Amino acid sequence: MTDKIARFLEDRRPATPCLVVDVDMVEDAYLKLRELLPAARVFYAVKANPMGPVISRLARLGSNFDTASRNEIDLCLTEGATADRISFGNTIKKEADIAYAWDKGVELFAFDSEAELKKIARAAPGAKVFCRVLMECEGAEWPLSRKFGCSPEMAADLMVMARDYGLDAYGLSFHVGSQQTDLAQWDKALASVAGLFSVLRERDVDLRMVNLGGGFPARYRAKVPPLEAYAEAVNEAVRKYFGNNIPELIIEPGRSLVGDAGVLQAEVVLISRKDASEGKRWIYLDVGKFSGLAETMDESIKYRIRTPHDGGETGPVVLAGPTCDSADVLYEKTAYEMPLDLAIGDKVEILATGAYTTTYSSIAFNGFEPLKTYCI
Ligand SMILES: *Cc1c(COP(=O)(O)O)cnc(C)c1O
């Protein structure tokens, strides 16, 4: 937690739950990534945190943007990005939305199927396209699984088709899975993609770009390698498989740019036990799965939590949200300990919550307000 966020919470005493995002930390994370991977153009994955001040700061710093919908495109344009710095990176788009983006000046489109490629050829003739290749996502705490991408064999055929449709067969993309903890995954992915570059060269399609997606980490409970190690793994794999013929590189960080910049303050609503003989306390917060902490689904993302009694004796707890849905339990299987002195009414801070929280918050389930966010 930065001094700036601590001071804001102290001075303003905002109603909870609320998320406070320190936009200077987003800037620091962006500049550090640029420094570590200078050859790559950054396309910030807007879905990670689409708050206006985050987008406008990144736009001012020269970032490009990876968007998934009309609204995200409009948001980036409003906040100061130009259309040539926006990629329509969702592989699942309505043809009318492709036409809308093309009309606004967006030139770069993703696809992973023949039907999507045909839509782009019709609605954005001559556009730059890249095909997303399917990855295993092993080692990722928030895997993106089989929903996106196609097999390398299919990707090769589709890129040939893209050229034949009059599109600019620009490159290939992958995503190794979000919060990826296994650095070897980039090596695997780049080996596969470099192989496709060769295959396609033989079929007279000269690709020029590799989009390495996201996957860089935020700081949750488990230790992860430093960002330097990630950059080294990427740089090494690029050199190993492309040698002196390095293509244009794109990265699409989301979590690593905004995750650590956010602190979610919540209040303890209830502390109880299911039986007098049970040691484990149930701690209910005023924030849960439906008010921003959706990534606790399957207990995937394990946040760090600060309390006013840290340092004191602790005991095991189940952590849950405030709604009347029994799915609204944050951690039950994962061992979490909280101070025995924790009391109803105490404020707790859930750290590194700047990514994938605000927009996951439901509108009014059980009448609870969407997560309020302050960008400072
Ligand atoms: C969500 C997403 C990202 C961001 O991934 P992180 O792991 O948060 O960095 C990047 N690219 C695409 C296509 C995405 O959908």
Short mmCIF file of C-alpha atoms and ligand atoms in Angstrom, two decimals:
data_model
loop_
_atom_site.label_atom_id
_atom_site.label_comp_id
_atom_site.label_asym_id
_atom_site.label_seq_id
_atom_site.Cartn_x
_atom_site.Cartn_y
_atom_site.Cartn_z
CA MET A 1 0.00 0.00 0.00
CA THR A 2 1.46 3.38 -0.98
CA ASP A 3 1.58 6.36 1.39
CA LYS A 4 -0.68 8.17 -1.04
CA ILE A 5 -3.40 5.52 -0.73
CA ALA A 6 -2.98 5.28 3.05
CA ARG A 7 -3.34 9.07 3.35
CA PHE A 8 -6.42 9.09 1.12
CA LEU A 9 -8.13 6.43 3.24
CA GLU A 10 -7.14 8.22 6.45
CA ASP A 11 -8.23 11.71 5.36
CA ARG A 12 -11.31 10.90 3.32
CA ARG A 13 -12.65 7.90 5.26
CA PRO A 14 -14.68 6.76 2.24
CA ALA A 15 -17.64 4.43 2.69
CA THR A 16 -16.68 0.79 2.20
CA PRO A 17 -16.26 -1.25 0.16
CA CYS A 18 -14.17 0.93 -2.11
CA LEU A 19 -11.19 0.59 -4.37
CA VAL A 20 -8.45 3.21 -4.42
CA VAL A 21 -6.12 3.20 -7.42
CA ASP A 22 -2.84 5.11 -7.31
CA VAL A 23 -2.39 6.15 -10.95
CA ASP A 24 1.27 7.05 -10.34
CA MET A 25 1.91 3.37 -9.60
CA VAL A 26 0.34 2.45 -12.94
CA GLU A 27 2.75 4.89 -14.58
CA ASP A 28 5.72 3.37 -12.70
CA ALA A 29 4.70 -0.14 -13.77
CA TYR A 30 4.31 0.98 -17.37
CA LEU A 31 7.71 2.69 -17.45
CA LYS A 32 9.41 -0.29 -15.84
CA LEU A 33 7.95 -2.70 -18.38
CA ARG A 34 9.01 -0.41 -21.24
CA GLU A 35 12.50 -0.34 -19.82
CA LEU A 36 12.71 -4.12 -19.45
CA LEU A 37 11.18 -4.92 -22.85
CA PRO A 38 12.16 -1.91 -24.97
CA ALA A 39 11.62 -3.73 -28.25
CA ALA A 40 7.95 -4.44 -27.57
CA ARG A 41 5.06 -2.04 -28.18
CA VAL A 42 2.73 -2.05 -25.18
CA PHE A 43 -1.00 -2.52 -25.82
CA TYR A 44 -2.62 -2.15 -22.40
CA ALA A 45 -5.45 -4.70 -21.97
CA VAL A 46 -8.22 -2.25 -21.15
CA LYS A 47 -10.46 -4.82 -19.47
CA ALA A 48 -8.03 -5.09 -16.54
CA ASN A 49 -9.06 -1.61 -15.34
CA PRO A 50 -10.93 0.78 -17.64
CA MET A 51 -11.07 3.80 -15.31
CA GLY A 52 -10.71 7.07 -17.26
CA PRO A 53 -7.67 8.37 -15.34
CA VAL A 54 -5.83 5.07 -15.87
CA ILE A 55 -6.47 5.13 -19.62
CA SER A 56 -5.64 8.82 -20.01
CA ARG A 57 -2.38 8.50 -18.06
CA LEU A 58 -1.30 5.53 -20.18
CA ALA A 59 -2.37 7.33 -23.36
CA ARG A 60 -0.24 10.31 -22.37
CA LEU A 61 2.75 8.01 -21.76
CA GLY A 62 2.44 6.68 -25.30
CA SER A 63 0.79 3.33 -24.61
CA ASN A 64 -1.36 1.55 -27.16
CA PHE A 65 -4.57 -0.24 -26.20
CA ASP A 66 -5.99 -3.74 -26.57
CA THR A 67 -9.79 -3.47 -26.65
CA ALA A 68 -12.66 -5.93 -26.81
CA SER A 69 -15.77 -3.89 -27.60
CA ARG A 70 -17.15 -0.67 -29.09
CA ASN A 71 -17.31 0.93 -25.67
CA GLU A 72 -13.68 0.16 -24.90
CA ILE A 73 -12.66 1.64 -28.26
CA ASP A 74 -14.71 4.79 -27.60
CA LEU A 75 -13.26 5.04 -24.10
CA CYS A 76 -9.67 4.96 -25.39
CA LEU A 77 -10.48 7.57 -28.06
CA THR A 78 -12.13 9.80 -25.46
CA GLU A 79 -9.20 9.46 -23.08
CA GLY A 80 -6.63 10.56 -25.63
CA ALA A 81 -5.53 7.55 -27.69
CA THR A 82 -5.65 7.76 -31.47
CA ALA A 83 -7.27 4.97 -33.52
CA ASP A 84 -3.93 3.81 -34.92
CA ARG A 85 -2.92 2.95 -31.33
CA ILE A 86 -5.94 0.71 -30.74
CA SER A 87 -6.17 -3.01 -31.44
CA PHE A 88 -9.52 -4.82 -31.58
CA GLY A 89 -8.10 -7.88 -29.87
CA ASN A 90 -11.22 -9.85 -29.04
CA THR A 91 -11.55 -12.91 -31.28
CA ILE A 92 -15.35 -12.83 -30.86
CA LYS A 93 -16.79 -9.71 -32.48
CA LYS A 94 -20.06 -8.75 -34.15
CA GLU A 95 -19.54 -7.80 -37.77
CA ALA A 96 -21.26 -4.46 -37.11
CA ASP A 97 -18.72 -3.73 -34.36
CA ILE A 98 -15.82 -4.55 -36.69
CA ALA A 99 -17.30 -2.09 -39.20
CA TYR A 100 -17.70 0.49 -36.44
CA ALA A 101 -14.05 0.13 -35.37
CA TRP A 102 -12.79 0.26 -38.98
CA ASP A 103 -14.85 3.38 -39.58
CA LYS A 104 -13.25 4.97 -36.48
CA GLY A 105 -9.80 4.23 -37.93
CA VAL A 106 -8.84 1.08 -36.01
CA GLU A 107 -6.52 -0.93 -38.26
CA LEU A 108 -5.58 -3.99 -36.25
CA PHE A 109 -7.88 -6.97 -35.64
CA ALA A 110 -7.54 -10.40 -33.98
CA PHE A 111 -9.21 -13.63 -35.05
CA ASP A 112 -8.93 -17.35 -34.43
CA SER A 113 -11.44 -18.85 -36.86
CA GLU A 114 -12.42 -18.79 -40.51
CA ALA A 115 -15.85 -17.30 -39.81
CA GLU A 116 -14.33 -14.39 -37.88
CA LEU A 117 -11.74 -13.84 -40.62
CA LYS A 118 -14.56 -13.59 -43.18
CA LYS A 119 -16.32 -11.00 -41.05
CA ILE A 120 -13.14 -8.91 -40.90
CA ALA A 121 -12.56 -9.27 -44.66
CA ARG A 122 -16.09 -7.96 -45.30
CA ALA A 123 -16.29 -5.24 -42.65
CA ALA A 124 -12.67 -4.02 -42.61
CA PRO A 125 -11.23 -4.77 -46.06
CA GLY A 126 -7.45 -4.57 -46.14
CA ALA A 127 -7.07 -4.43 -42.34
CA LYS A 128 -4.03 -5.77 -40.52
CA VAL A 129 -4.93 -9.09 -38.91
CA PHE A 130 -3.26 -11.46 -36.49
CA CYS A 131 -4.29 -14.99 -35.63
CA ARG A 132 -4.35 -16.17 -32.04
CA VAL A 133 -2.73 -19.53 -31.44
CA LEU A 134 -4.06 -21.84 -28.73
CA MET A 135 -1.85 -22.30 -25.65
CA GLU A 136 -2.02 -24.74 -22.74
CA CYS A 137 -1.80 -22.03 -20.03
CA GLU A 138 -0.13 -24.49 -17.62
CA GLY A 139 1.19 -22.68 -14.57
CA ALA A 140 -1.27 -19.79 -14.86
CA GLU A 141 -3.31 -18.90 -11.78
CA TRP A 142 -6.06 -17.51 -14.02
CA PRO A 143 -5.81 -19.70 -17.14
CA LEU A 144 -7.62 -18.58 -20.28
CA SER A 145 -8.01 -22.21 -21.34
CA ARG A 146 -9.35 -23.36 -24.67
CA LYS A 147 -11.75 -20.51 -25.25
CA PHE A 148 -9.30 -18.47 -27.35
CA GLY A 149 -6.98 -19.45 -30.16
CA CYS A 150 -6.79 -22.25 -32.70
CA SER A 151 -4.24 -24.99 -33.34
CA PRO A 152 -0.97 -23.95 -35.02
CA GLU A 153 -1.92 -25.98 -38.12
CA MET A 154 -5.19 -24.13 -38.43
CA ALA A 155 -3.50 -20.78 -37.76
CA ALA A 156 -1.19 -21.40 -40.74
CA ASP A 157 -4.11 -22.15 -43.04
CA LEU A 158 -6.04 -19.13 -41.79
CA MET A 159 -3.13 -16.75 -42.37
CA VAL A 160 -2.87 -17.97 -45.97
CA MET A 161 -6.59 -17.42 -46.28
CA ALA A 162 -6.24 -13.93 -44.78
CA ARG A 163 -3.79 -13.00 -47.52
CA ASP A 164 -6.07 -14.49 -50.17
CA TYR A 165 -8.96 -12.38 -48.85
CA GLY A 166 -6.92 -9.24 -49.42
CA LEU A 167 -6.17 -8.64 -45.75
CA ASP A 168 -2.72 -7.71 -44.43
CA ALA A 169 -1.50 -11.00 -42.88
CA TYR A 170 0.39 -9.20 -40.16
CA GLY A 171 1.27 -11.72 -37.45
CA LEU A 172 0.40 -14.17 -34.70
CA SER A 173 -0.59 -13.81 -31.09
CA PHE A 174 -0.79 -15.97 -28.00
CA HIS A 175 -1.55 -15.59 -24.32
CA VAL A 176 0.19 -17.94 -21.91
CA GLY A 177 -2.53 -17.46 -19.27
CA SER A 178 -2.99 -14.67 -16.76
CA GLN A 179 -0.82 -14.48 -13.61
CA GLN A 180 1.51 -16.97 -15.25
CA THR A 181 4.07 -18.27 -12.77
CA ASP A 182 6.02 -20.60 -15.07
CA LEU A 183 8.54 -18.64 -17.12
CA ALA A 184 9.13 -21.60 -19.46
CA GLN A 185 5.69 -21.03 -21.00
CA TRP A 186 6.99 -18.13 -23.12
CA ASP A 187 9.74 -20.35 -24.51
CA LYS A 188 7.18 -22.96 -25.51
CA ALA A 189 4.89 -20.40 -27.09
CA LEU A 190 7.63 -18.62 -29.02
CA ALA A 191 8.97 -21.95 -30.35
CA SER A 192 5.55 -22.73 -31.74
CA VAL A 193 5.03 -19.26 -33.21
CA ALA A 194 8.51 -19.12 -34.78
CA GLY A 195 7.81 -22.49 -36.41
CA LEU A 196 4.68 -20.99 -37.96
CA PHE A 197 6.68 -18.05 -39.32
CA SER A 198 8.83 -20.57 -41.27
CA VAL A 199 5.88 -22.65 -42.43
CA LEU A 200 4.14 -19.55 -43.71
CA ARG A 201 7.22 -18.16 -45.42
CA GLU A 202 7.23 -21.33 -47.52
CA ARG A 203 3.64 -20.60 -48.42
CA ASP A 204 4.58 -17.05 -49.47
CA VAL A 205 3.09 -15.32 -46.44
CA ASP A 206 5.67 -13.10 -44.75
CA LEU A 207 4.54 -12.42 -41.22
CA ARG A 208 5.98 -9.35 -39.48
CA MET A 209 4.62 -9.36 -35.93
CA VAL A 210 4.41 -11.50 -32.79
CA ASN A 211 1.92 -10.49 -30.11
CA LEU A 212 3.05 -12.01 -26.81
CA GLY A 213 -0.17 -11.20 -24.94
CA GLY A 214 -0.21 -10.72 -21.17
CA GLY A 215 0.47 -13.06 -18.27
CA PHE A 216 2.87 -10.84 -16.30
CA PRO A 217 2.08 -10.95 -12.59
CA ALA A 218 0.69 -8.82 -9.82
CA ARG A 219 1.75 -9.45 -6.20
CA TYR A 220 -0.73 -11.78 -4.54
CA ARG A 221 -0.09 -14.18 -1.67
CA ALA A 222 2.29 -16.54 -3.44
CA LYS A 223 5.76 -15.32 -4.31
CA VAL A 224 6.38 -14.83 -8.02
CA PRO A 225 9.67 -14.18 -9.84
CA PRO A 226 10.58 -10.49 -10.28
CA LEU A 227 9.48 -8.79 -13.50
CA GLU A 228 13.12 -8.74 -14.57
CA ALA A 229 13.05 -12.55 -14.75
CA TYR A 230 9.94 -12.46 -16.92
CA ALA A 231 11.52 -9.97 -19.29
CA GLU A 232 14.68 -12.05 -19.47
CA ALA A 233 12.65 -15.19 -20.28
CA VAL A 234 10.82 -13.36 -23.06
CA ASN A 235 13.95 -11.71 -24.49
CA GLU A 236 15.88 -14.97 -24.40
CA ALA A 237 13.13 -16.96 -26.11
CA VAL A 238 12.75 -14.30 -28.82
CA ARG A 239 16.51 -14.39 -29.52
CA LYS A 240 16.59 -18.18 -29.43
CA TYR A 241 13.82 -18.72 -31.97
CA PHE A 242 14.10 -15.65 -34.21
CA GLY A 243 17.86 -15.04 -34.11
CA ASN A 244 18.77 -11.95 -36.11
CA ASN A 245 15.38 -11.80 -37.73
CA ILE A 246 13.34 -10.44 -34.86
CA PRO A 247 9.82 -9.41 -35.87
CA GLU A 248 7.84 -6.48 -34.47
CA LEU A 249 6.82 -7.37 -30.92
CA ILE A 250 3.62 -6.48 -29.10
CA ILE A 251 2.79 -7.16 -25.45
CA GLU A 252 -0.65 -6.78 -23.89
CA PRO A 253 -0.16 -6.39 -20.15
CA GLY A 254 -3.23 -5.91 -18.00
CA ARG A 255 -2.78 -7.29 -14.51
CA SER A 256 0.90 -6.33 -14.17
CA LEU A 257 0.24 -2.65 -14.94
CA VAL A 258 -2.73 -2.03 -12.65
CA GLY A 259 -2.95 -4.89 -10.13
CA ASP A 260 -0.50 -3.62 -7.52
CA ALA A 261 -1.78 -0.04 -7.88
CA GLY A 262 -5.13 -0.77 -6.20
CA VAL A 263 -6.18 -1.27 -2.59
CA LEU A 264 -9.71 -2.36 -1.72
CA GLN A 265 -10.90 -1.31 1.70
CA ALA A 266 -13.67 -3.40 3.23
CA GLU A 267 -15.39 -3.75 6.59
CA VAL A 268 -15.91 -6.81 8.75
CA VAL A 269 -19.69 -7.26 8.94
CA LEU A 270 -19.90 -10.46 10.97
CA ILE A 271 -17.66 -12.96 12.74
CA SER A 272 -19.28 -16.24 13.70
CA ARG A 273 -18.84 -19.98 14.13
CA LYS A 274 -20.96 -22.82 12.77
CA ASP A 275 -20.77 -24.63 16.12
CA ALA A 276 -19.45 -23.72 19.56
CA SER A 277 -16.93 -26.58 19.25
CA GLU A 278 -15.56 -25.34 15.92
CA GLY A 279 -12.25 -23.50 15.91
CA LYS A 280 -12.64 -22.02 12.49
CA ARG A 281 -14.28 -18.60 12.39
CA TRP A 282 -16.41 -17.39 9.50
CA ILE A 283 -15.57 -13.81 8.63
CA TYR A 284 -18.05 -11.98 6.45
CA LEU A 285 -16.84 -8.83 4.70
CA ASP A 286 -18.90 -6.14 2.96
CA VAL A 287 -17.22 -7.13 -0.32
CA GLY A 288 -17.42 -10.46 -2.10
CA LYS A 289 -17.53 -12.31 -5.39
CA PHE A 290 -20.34 -10.13 -6.73
CA SER A 291 -18.85 -6.80 -5.75
CA GLY A 292 -15.46 -7.03 -7.39
CA LEU A 293 -13.66 -10.13 -6.14
CA ALA A 294 -14.80 -12.39 -9.01
CA GLU A 295 -11.30 -13.78 -9.45
CA THR A 296 -11.67 -15.66 -6.16
CA MET A 297 -13.78 -18.04 -8.28
CA ASP A 298 -12.41 -21.56 -7.59
CA GLU A 299 -10.17 -19.69 -5.11
CA SER A 300 -7.88 -18.90 -8.06
CA ILE A 301 -6.49 -15.51 -7.11
CA LYS A 302 -5.40 -15.38 -3.48
CA TYR A 303 -5.25 -11.78 -2.32
CA ARG A 304 -3.12 -10.47 0.53
CA ILE A 305 -5.24 -8.96 3.28
CA ARG A 306 -4.18 -6.41 5.91
CA THR A 307 -5.97 -5.90 9.19
CA PRO A 308 -5.52 -3.42 12.06
CA HIS A 309 -4.35 -6.30 14.29
CA ASP A 310 -1.56 -7.71 12.13
CA GLY A 311 1.26 -9.10 14.22
CA GLY A 312 -1.09 -10.51 16.86
CA GLU A 313 -2.06 -14.16 17.32
CA THR A 314 -4.03 -15.60 14.40
CA GLY A 315 -6.47 -18.45 13.77
CA PRO A 316 -7.95 -20.17 10.72
CA VAL A 317 -10.90 -18.55 8.98
CA VAL A 318 -13.33 -18.94 6.13
CA LEU A 319 -13.74 -15.63 4.30
CA ALA A 320 -17.06 -14.77 2.68
CA GLY A 321 -18.93 -11.91 1.08
CA PRO A 322 -22.15 -10.28 2.28
CA THR A 323 -24.71 -11.51 -0.28
CA CYS A 324 -27.37 -14.21 0.10
CA ASP A 325 -25.77 -16.39 -2.57
CA SER A 326 -23.92 -19.37 -1.13
CA ALA A 327 -21.38 -19.10 -3.96
CA ASP A 328 -20.27 -15.83 -2.37
CA VAL A 329 -17.46 -17.45 -0.37
CA LEU A 330 -13.97 -16.14 -1.09
CA TYR A 331 -11.73 -18.70 0.58
CA GLU A 332 -12.81 -21.92 2.27
CA LYS A 333 -10.41 -24.58 0.96
CA THR A 334 -7.41 -22.22 0.95
CA ALA A 335 -5.83 -21.82 4.36
CA TYR A 336 -6.33 -18.23 5.48
CA GLU A 337 -5.50 -17.02 8.97
CA MET A 338 -6.74 -13.80 10.57
CA PRO A 339 -5.90 -12.17 13.92
CA LEU A 340 -7.96 -13.43 16.86
CA ASP A 341 -8.50 -9.78 17.87
CA LEU A 342 -10.29 -8.95 14.62
CA ALA A 343 -13.67 -7.45 15.48
CA ILE A 344 -16.93 -6.58 13.74
CA GLY A 345 -16.62 -3.08 12.29
CA ASP A 346 -12.87 -3.33 11.69
CA LYS A 347 -11.61 -2.10 8.35
CA VAL A 348 -9.41 -4.46 6.34
CA GLU A 349 -7.44 -3.78 3.18
CA ILE A 350 -7.32 -6.25 0.32
CA LEU A 351 -4.09 -5.52 -1.52
CA ALA A 352 -3.19 -5.62 -5.21
CA THR A 353 -6.82 -5.34 -6.27
CA GLY A 354 -6.33 -2.83 -9.10
CA ALA A 355 -6.90 -5.44 -11.83
CA TYR A 356 -10.08 -7.31 -12.72
CA THR A 357 -12.19 -5.99 -9.86
CA THR A 358 -14.30 -2.89 -10.60
CA THR A 359 -15.87 -4.07 -13.82
CA TYR A 360 -16.62 -7.51 -12.41
CA SER A 361 -18.81 -5.92 -9.76
CA SER A 362 -22.53 -6.59 -10.26
CA ILE A 363 -24.99 -3.69 -10.52
CA ALA A 364 -27.11 -4.34 -7.48
CA PHE A 365 -27.24 -7.99 -6.45
CA ASN A 366 -29.14 -8.05 -3.15
CA GLY A 367 -29.25 -4.27 -3.41
CA PHE A 368 -25.53 -3.87 -2.82
CA GLU A 369 -23.96 -0.98 -4.73
CA PRO A 370 -21.33 -1.61 -7.38
CA LEU A 371 -17.77 -1.22 -6.12
CA LYS A 372 -16.94 2.46 -5.79
CA THR A 373 -13.55 3.38 -7.23
CA TYR A 374 -11.31 6.38 -6.59
CA CYS A 375 -8.37 7.12 -8.87
CA ILE A 376 -5.84 9.30 -7.12
C1 LIG B 1 -7.03 -10.12 -20.76
C2 LIG B 1 -6.09 -10.08 -21.88
C3 LIG B 1 -4.80 -9.61 -21.70
C4 LIG B 1 -4.24 -9.19 -20.36
O1 LIG B 1 -3.73 -10.28 -19.68
P1 LIG B 1 -2.99 -10.09 -18.27
O2 LIG B 1 -2.64 -11.47 -17.89
O3 LIG B 1 -3.92 -9.41 -17.36
O4 LIG B 1 -1.80 -9.25 -18.52
C5 LIG B 1 -3.99 -9.53 -22.80
N1 LIG B 1 -4.40 -9.92 -24.03
C6 LIG B 1 -5.65 -10.38 -24.24
C7 LIG B 1 -6.06 -10.75 -25.61
C8 LIG B 1 -6.52 -10.49 -23.18
O5 LIG B 1 -7.75 -10.95 -23.39
#
